[in-house]
């Protein structure tokens, strides 16, 4: 099998969110189908582990190819949509209305070449496989924010959340994802997916900055880039109905170097309004009482260096405090957990 064909096969698949019970009972795997998939899952589990853990790049590529071919054959089992593949080391995220699920993962050649891969499996009335492969073209894209895209020129990410919104009878699925972007920095992405005659459409000037004091043109997608060792919050809060994002600053006062960016304890957000996500520059407006110091002063050690652990702790405390003020409770959703 040549590499081009391999690539088209393997762009299909990583985490599983359980389907609602009503959907699980709509169609069921036969006992024979379930047994077949369970048997295939044992092999897929090992392939998916080795395509990440194998020491040599050639071995990782080989196991990736084995995984994709085996996985596609597994998905051809009728009603495979309802089989979770829990033990397989890939991301598997279901749409809130269970219309589809997205598989994503990555192949890492070395510290400099990392490709995301994926596919959308549609839920079909007859249980037959409808799989739409996703081809990562981000390495060949100068400005990923400026264009509507399809599955052939996808901006790759490992998705961990899907948010469903509707406007004028059309459904919009907002995807949140992680990208191990470079040697020194990582990214998180916000991507809006819709469908046109069954074909995926990524983007569409749906990220708006119209309420910002400094006006910016709308974007087709949104991302943050930050220091590799930092932890940046970027997730949906269902109680507040907002996408909440850590506000980032350069810890070395070098705004042009994204690899120096870390959370500063403040938050930005996006709210769904009139069919688009509208940016909120400062989500929690905190006022300091007399005698209080700005948070940055508390986040420096005796040598004047930024303490990232304290930053993260304070950031989460601020989040919880402000959620309670807004009538919400509970911990913020956890971002994707990276496997070794």
Short mmCIF file of C-alpha atoms in Angstrom, two decimals:
data_model
loop_
_atom_site.label_atom_id
_atom_site.label_comp_id
_atom_site.label_asym_id
_atom_site.label_seq_id
_atom_site.Cartn_x
_atom_site.Cartn_y
_atom_site.Cartn_z
CA UNK A 1 0.00 0.00 0.00
CA UNK A 2 1.54 3.36 -1.04
CA UNK A 3 1.85 6.29 1.34
CA UNK A 4 -0.87 8.38 -0.32
CA UNK A 5 -3.41 5.60 0.08
CA UNK A 6 -2.19 4.94 3.62
CA UNK A 7 -2.65 8.61 4.46
CA UNK A 8 -6.21 8.64 3.18
CA UNK A 9 -7.04 5.56 5.19
CA UNK A 10 -5.44 6.60 8.42
CA UNK A 11 -7.07 10.02 8.67
CA UNK A 12 -9.88 8.57 10.73
CA UNK A 13 -9.83 8.58 14.75
CA UNK A 14 -8.83 9.40 20.03
CA UNK A 15 -11.48 9.86 23.99
CA UNK A 16 -15.10 8.78 24.09
CA UNK A 17 -18.10 10.63 25.42
CA UNK A 18 -21.05 8.36 26.19
CA UNK A 19 -24.16 8.58 24.04
CA UNK A 20 -27.47 9.49 25.68
CA UNK A 21 -29.48 6.45 26.71
CA UNK A 22 -32.24 7.30 24.22
CA UNK A 23 -29.74 7.11 21.37
CA UNK A 24 -28.16 3.92 22.64
CA UNK A 25 -31.52 2.18 22.49
CA UNK A 26 -32.43 3.55 19.05
CA UNK A 27 -30.21 1.01 17.35
CA UNK A 28 -28.27 -1.81 18.89
CA UNK A 29 -25.28 -3.83 17.95
CA UNK A 30 -26.02 -7.48 17.51
CA UNK A 31 -24.30 -9.82 19.94
CA UNK A 32 -22.15 -11.10 17.08
CA UNK A 33 -21.22 -7.56 16.03
CA UNK A 34 -20.29 -6.60 19.56
CA UNK A 35 -18.13 -9.72 19.95
CA UNK A 36 -16.38 -8.95 16.64
CA UNK A 37 -15.64 -5.38 17.68
CA UNK A 38 -14.42 -6.47 21.11
CA UNK A 39 -11.95 -8.81 19.46
CA UNK A 40 -10.76 -6.10 17.06
CA UNK A 41 -10.45 -3.62 19.91
CA UNK A 42 -7.76 -5.75 21.54
CA UNK A 43 -5.53 -5.30 18.48
CA UNK A 44 -6.44 -1.64 18.07
CA UNK A 45 -5.49 -0.96 21.67
CA UNK A 46 -1.96 -2.23 21.10
CA UNK A 47 -1.57 -0.49 17.72
CA UNK A 48 -2.72 2.84 19.18
CA UNK A 49 -0.30 2.47 22.08
CA UNK A 50 2.66 1.67 19.88
CA UNK A 51 1.98 4.50 17.40
CA UNK A 52 2.61 6.85 20.34
CA UNK A 53 5.15 4.94 22.44
CA UNK A 54 7.42 3.29 19.84
CA UNK A 55 10.88 4.85 19.99
CA UNK A 56 11.60 5.02 16.26
CA UNK A 57 9.61 7.30 13.95
CA UNK A 58 9.43 4.55 11.31
CA UNK A 59 7.90 2.18 13.87
CA UNK A 60 5.35 4.80 14.93
CA UNK A 61 4.37 5.30 11.30
CA UNK A 62 4.06 1.56 10.73
CA UNK A 63 1.82 1.09 13.76
CA UNK A 64 -0.20 4.14 12.74
CA UNK A 65 -0.81 2.54 9.34
CA UNK A 66 -1.75 -0.79 10.94
CA UNK A 67 -4.07 1.00 13.30
CA UNK A 68 -5.88 2.92 10.57
CA UNK A 69 -6.47 -0.08 8.32
CA UNK A 70 -7.72 -2.18 11.25
CA UNK A 71 -9.87 0.63 12.57
CA UNK A 72 -11.58 1.30 9.24
CA UNK A 73 -12.37 -2.41 8.92
CA UNK A 74 -13.79 -2.37 12.45
CA UNK A 75 -16.02 0.60 11.69
CA UNK A 76 -17.52 -1.33 8.76
CA UNK A 77 -19.29 -3.62 11.22
CA UNK A 78 -23.00 -2.58 11.12
CA UNK A 79 -23.93 -0.08 13.84
CA UNK A 80 -20.29 0.38 14.90
CA UNK A 81 -21.30 3.97 15.70
CA UNK A 82 -22.64 2.69 19.02
CA UNK A 83 -19.46 0.88 20.04
CA UNK A 84 -17.27 3.12 22.27
CA UNK A 85 -13.76 1.66 21.71
CA UNK A 86 -13.01 2.69 25.30
CA UNK A 87 -9.57 1.13 25.53
CA UNK A 88 -8.23 2.57 22.28
CA UNK A 89 -5.77 5.42 22.79
CA UNK A 90 -7.45 7.97 20.51
CA UNK A 91 -9.91 10.85 21.00
CA UNK A 92 -13.56 10.01 20.36
CA UNK A 93 -16.03 12.86 20.90
CA UNK A 94 -19.76 12.63 20.16
CA UNK A 95 -21.87 15.58 19.00
CA UNK A 96 -24.44 16.56 21.67
CA UNK A 97 -27.28 15.46 19.35
CA UNK A 98 -25.41 12.23 18.47
CA UNK A 99 -25.51 13.08 14.75
CA UNK A 100 -21.84 12.15 14.42
CA UNK A 101 -18.65 11.51 16.33
CA UNK A 102 -15.12 12.72 15.57
CA UNK A 103 -11.97 10.66 15.96
CA UNK A 104 -8.69 12.55 16.23
CA UNK A 105 -5.11 11.71 17.14
CA UNK A 106 -1.59 12.61 16.00
CA UNK A 107 1.49 11.09 14.44
CA UNK A 108 4.77 12.53 15.69
CA UNK A 109 7.82 12.11 13.48
CA UNK A 110 10.03 14.15 15.82
CA UNK A 111 9.89 17.36 17.87
CA UNK A 112 9.48 19.40 14.69
CA UNK A 113 7.01 17.40 12.61
CA UNK A 114 3.65 16.59 14.21
CA UNK A 115 0.53 15.82 12.16
CA UNK A 116 -3.01 15.58 13.46
CA UNK A 117 -5.28 13.01 11.86
CA UNK A 118 -8.98 12.41 12.07
CA UNK A 119 -12.33 11.42 10.63
CA UNK A 120 -16.01 12.09 11.18
CA UNK A 121 -18.27 9.06 11.51
CA UNK A 122 -21.88 9.99 10.75
CA UNK A 123 -24.80 8.23 12.42
CA UNK A 124 -26.79 6.53 9.65
CA UNK A 125 -30.36 5.16 9.74
CA UNK A 126 -29.32 1.74 8.41
CA UNK A 127 -26.16 1.43 10.53
CA UNK A 128 -23.86 1.42 7.49
CA UNK A 129 -20.53 3.21 7.69
CA UNK A 130 -20.31 6.82 6.50
CA UNK A 131 -16.80 8.03 7.27
CA UNK A 132 -15.40 11.44 6.26
CA UNK A 133 -11.59 11.58 6.51
CA UNK A 134 -9.88 14.78 7.67
CA UNK A 135 -6.59 15.84 6.07
CA UNK A 136 -4.35 18.12 8.13
CA UNK A 137 -3.00 20.95 5.96
CA UNK A 138 -1.97 23.31 8.76
CA UNK A 139 1.75 22.87 7.96
CA UNK A 140 1.09 24.44 4.56
CA UNK A 141 -1.13 27.30 5.78
CA UNK A 142 0.22 30.81 6.41
CA UNK A 143 -2.96 32.23 7.93
CA UNK A 144 -5.37 29.57 9.26
CA UNK A 145 -7.83 32.20 10.54
CA UNK A 146 -8.88 33.61 7.17
CA UNK A 147 -10.71 30.87 5.27
CA UNK A 148 -13.63 28.47 5.18
CA UNK A 149 -12.30 24.93 4.88
CA UNK A 150 -13.46 21.40 4.18
CA UNK A 151 -12.20 17.96 5.14
CA UNK A 152 -9.49 18.14 2.47
CA UNK A 153 -7.69 21.12 4.03
CA UNK A 154 -8.51 20.79 7.72
CA UNK A 155 -6.61 22.67 10.45
CA UNK A 156 -5.68 19.72 12.65
CA UNK A 157 -6.38 19.42 16.38
CA UNK A 158 -7.15 16.71 18.91
CA UNK A 159 -10.73 17.54 19.90
CA UNK A 160 -11.97 17.26 23.47
CA UNK A 161 -15.30 19.13 23.38
CA UNK A 162 -18.23 19.72 21.01
CA UNK A 163 -20.81 22.46 21.71
CA UNK A 164 -24.08 22.54 19.75
CA UNK A 165 -25.77 25.84 18.88
CA UNK A 166 -28.50 26.66 16.36
CA UNK A 167 -29.26 29.78 14.36
CA UNK A 168 -32.01 30.25 11.79
CA UNK A 169 -32.59 26.52 11.59
CA UNK A 170 -28.96 25.59 10.99
CA UNK A 171 -26.84 23.65 13.46
CA UNK A 172 -23.35 24.79 14.39
CA UNK A 173 -20.99 22.45 16.24
CA UNK A 174 -18.15 24.28 17.98
CA UNK A 175 -15.06 22.10 18.39
CA UNK A 176 -12.41 22.73 21.05
CA UNK A 177 -9.08 21.02 20.49
CA UNK A 178 -5.46 20.71 21.48
CA UNK A 179 -2.42 20.98 19.19
CA UNK A 180 1.11 20.03 20.25
CA UNK A 181 2.22 22.83 18.00
CA UNK A 182 6.00 23.18 18.28
CA UNK A 183 9.06 22.37 20.35
CA UNK A 184 8.47 25.34 22.65
CA UNK A 185 4.72 26.03 22.50
CA UNK A 186 1.28 24.40 22.35
CA UNK A 187 -2.02 25.64 20.94
CA UNK A 188 -5.70 25.24 21.68
CA UNK A 189 -8.24 25.77 18.93
CA UNK A 190 -11.86 26.84 18.62
CA UNK A 191 -13.37 25.69 15.33
CA UNK A 192 -17.02 25.92 14.19
CA UNK A 193 -18.26 22.99 12.12
CA UNK A 194 -21.48 22.93 10.09
CA UNK A 195 -22.74 20.70 7.28
CA UNK A 196 -23.79 21.59 3.73
CA UNK A 197 -25.62 18.73 2.00
CA UNK A 198 -23.85 16.30 4.30
CA UNK A 199 -20.40 17.77 3.65
CA UNK A 200 -18.42 19.30 6.56
CA UNK A 201 -17.75 23.05 6.52
CA UNK A 202 -15.12 24.42 8.92
CA UNK A 203 -15.27 28.15 9.70
CA UNK A 204 -17.33 31.00 8.27
CA UNK A 205 -16.56 34.36 9.97
CA UNK A 206 -18.28 33.10 13.12
CA UNK A 207 -15.73 34.46 15.64
CA UNK A 208 -16.62 38.12 16.28
CA UNK A 209 -14.79 40.89 18.15
CA UNK A 210 -17.51 43.49 17.61
CA UNK A 211 -17.84 44.30 21.33
CA UNK A 212 -14.12 44.81 21.90
CA UNK A 213 -12.90 48.38 22.43
CA UNK A 214 -10.20 47.72 19.83
CA UNK A 215 -12.19 46.42 16.87
CA UNK A 216 -10.89 43.45 14.89
CA UNK A 217 -12.20 41.76 11.79
CA UNK A 218 -14.17 38.55 12.37
CA UNK A 219 -12.24 35.28 12.12
CA UNK A 220 -13.05 31.82 10.82
CA UNK A 221 -11.47 30.16 13.86
CA UNK A 222 -9.65 31.14 17.04
CA UNK A 223 -6.58 29.84 18.87
CA UNK A 224 -4.27 30.57 21.76
CA UNK A 225 -0.57 29.72 21.77
CA UNK A 226 1.36 29.38 25.01
CA UNK A 227 4.51 28.05 26.68
CA UNK A 228 4.88 24.28 26.42
CA UNK A 229 5.17 23.75 30.17
CA UNK A 230 2.21 26.03 31.01
CA UNK A 231 -1.41 24.95 31.45
CA UNK A 232 -3.97 27.13 29.69
CA UNK A 233 -7.69 26.79 30.38
CA UNK A 234 -9.92 26.78 27.26
CA UNK A 235 -13.29 25.09 27.71
CA UNK A 236 -17.06 25.49 27.75
CA UNK A 237 -18.94 26.28 30.96
CA UNK A 238 -22.49 24.94 30.46
CA UNK A 239 -23.91 26.78 33.49
CA UNK A 240 -22.66 30.14 32.30
CA UNK A 241 -23.16 29.15 28.64
CA UNK A 242 -19.77 30.63 27.78
CA UNK A 243 -16.50 29.43 26.33
CA UNK A 244 -13.96 30.54 28.94
CA UNK A 245 -10.30 31.14 28.02
CA UNK A 246 -7.26 31.97 30.14
CA UNK A 247 -5.89 35.42 29.39
CA UNK A 248 -2.23 35.06 28.44
CA UNK A 249 0.76 37.37 28.81
CA UNK A 250 4.46 37.04 28.05
CA UNK A 251 6.32 36.11 31.22
CA UNK A 252 9.48 37.70 29.80
CA UNK A 253 7.78 40.80 28.36
CA UNK A 254 8.36 39.58 24.79
CA UNK A 255 4.90 39.74 23.19
CA UNK A 256 6.20 38.53 19.82
CA UNK A 257 7.38 35.22 21.34
CA UNK A 258 4.29 33.08 21.91
CA UNK A 259 6.42 30.41 23.59
CA UNK A 260 6.76 32.81 26.56
CA UNK A 261 3.01 33.19 27.11
CA UNK A 262 1.43 31.99 30.37
CA UNK A 263 -1.95 32.62 32.10
CA UNK A 264 -2.06 35.75 34.26
CA UNK A 265 -5.15 34.85 36.32
CA UNK A 266 -7.70 36.79 34.24
CA UNK A 267 -10.17 35.27 31.79
CA UNK A 268 -11.58 36.09 28.39
CA UNK A 269 -14.76 34.47 27.08
CA UNK A 270 -17.02 33.96 24.07
CA UNK A 271 -20.82 34.14 24.16
CA UNK A 272 -23.16 32.84 21.45
CA UNK A 273 -25.11 35.79 20.06
CA UNK A 274 -27.00 36.12 16.78
CA UNK A 275 -25.35 33.13 15.17
CA UNK A 276 -21.73 33.80 16.13
CA UNK A 277 -19.34 33.64 19.05
CA UNK A 278 -18.81 37.19 20.37
CA UNK A 279 -15.58 37.86 22.26
CA UNK A 280 -15.65 39.24 25.82
CA UNK A 281 -12.33 40.92 26.55
CA UNK A 282 -12.45 40.59 30.34
CA UNK A 283 -14.90 38.01 31.60
CA UNK A 284 -14.57 38.57 35.37
CA UNK A 285 -14.34 42.24 36.26
CA UNK A 286 -12.60 42.25 39.63
CA UNK A 287 -12.23 45.41 41.69
CA UNK A 288 -9.46 45.61 44.27
CA UNK A 289 -10.35 46.82 47.75
CA UNK A 290 -8.27 49.38 49.58
CA UNK A 291 -4.97 47.85 50.65
CA UNK A 292 -5.09 45.03 48.07
CA UNK A 293 -2.33 44.57 45.51
CA UNK A 294 -2.77 43.46 41.91
CA UNK A 295 -2.49 39.69 41.53
CA UNK A 296 0.78 39.87 39.59
CA UNK A 297 2.53 41.15 42.72
CA UNK A 298 1.47 38.00 44.57
CA UNK A 299 2.65 35.75 41.79
CA UNK A 300 6.33 36.70 41.97
CA UNK A 301 8.90 34.96 44.14
CA UNK A 302 11.62 36.77 46.08
CA UNK A 303 13.80 36.90 42.98
CA UNK A 304 11.02 38.51 40.95
CA UNK A 305 10.32 35.41 38.87
CA UNK A 306 6.80 34.31 37.95
CA UNK A 307 5.57 31.29 39.94
CA UNK A 308 3.51 29.32 37.41
CA UNK A 309 2.07 26.90 39.98
CA UNK A 310 0.77 29.81 42.05
CA UNK A 311 -0.52 31.43 38.87
CA UNK A 312 -2.53 28.33 38.00
CA UNK A 313 -3.85 27.96 41.57
CA UNK A 314 -4.84 31.62 41.76
CA UNK A 315 -6.38 31.46 38.31
CA UNK A 316 -8.64 28.58 39.32
CA UNK A 317 -9.54 30.30 42.63
CA UNK A 318 -10.52 33.44 40.74
CA UNK A 319 -12.62 31.33 38.42
CA UNK A 320 -14.50 29.62 41.27
CA UNK A 321 -15.03 32.88 43.13
CA UNK A 322 -16.50 34.63 40.12
CA UNK A 323 -18.66 31.67 39.13
CA UNK A 324 -20.31 31.82 42.54
CA UNK A 325 -20.93 35.52 42.08
CA UNK A 326 -22.63 34.70 38.79
CA UNK A 327 -24.85 32.10 40.42
CA UNK A 328 -22.94 28.99 39.37
CA UNK A 329 -21.21 26.28 41.33
CA UNK A 330 -18.84 23.39 40.76
CA UNK A 331 -15.41 23.09 39.25
CA UNK A 332 -14.58 24.29 35.74
CA UNK A 333 -14.48 21.59 33.08
CA UNK A 334 -11.05 19.97 32.81
CA UNK A 335 -9.05 20.52 29.64
CA UNK A 336 -7.80 17.55 27.67
CA UNK A 337 -5.44 15.26 29.53
CA UNK A 338 -2.35 14.48 27.45
CA UNK A 339 -1.15 10.90 27.54
CA UNK A 340 2.59 10.20 27.62
#
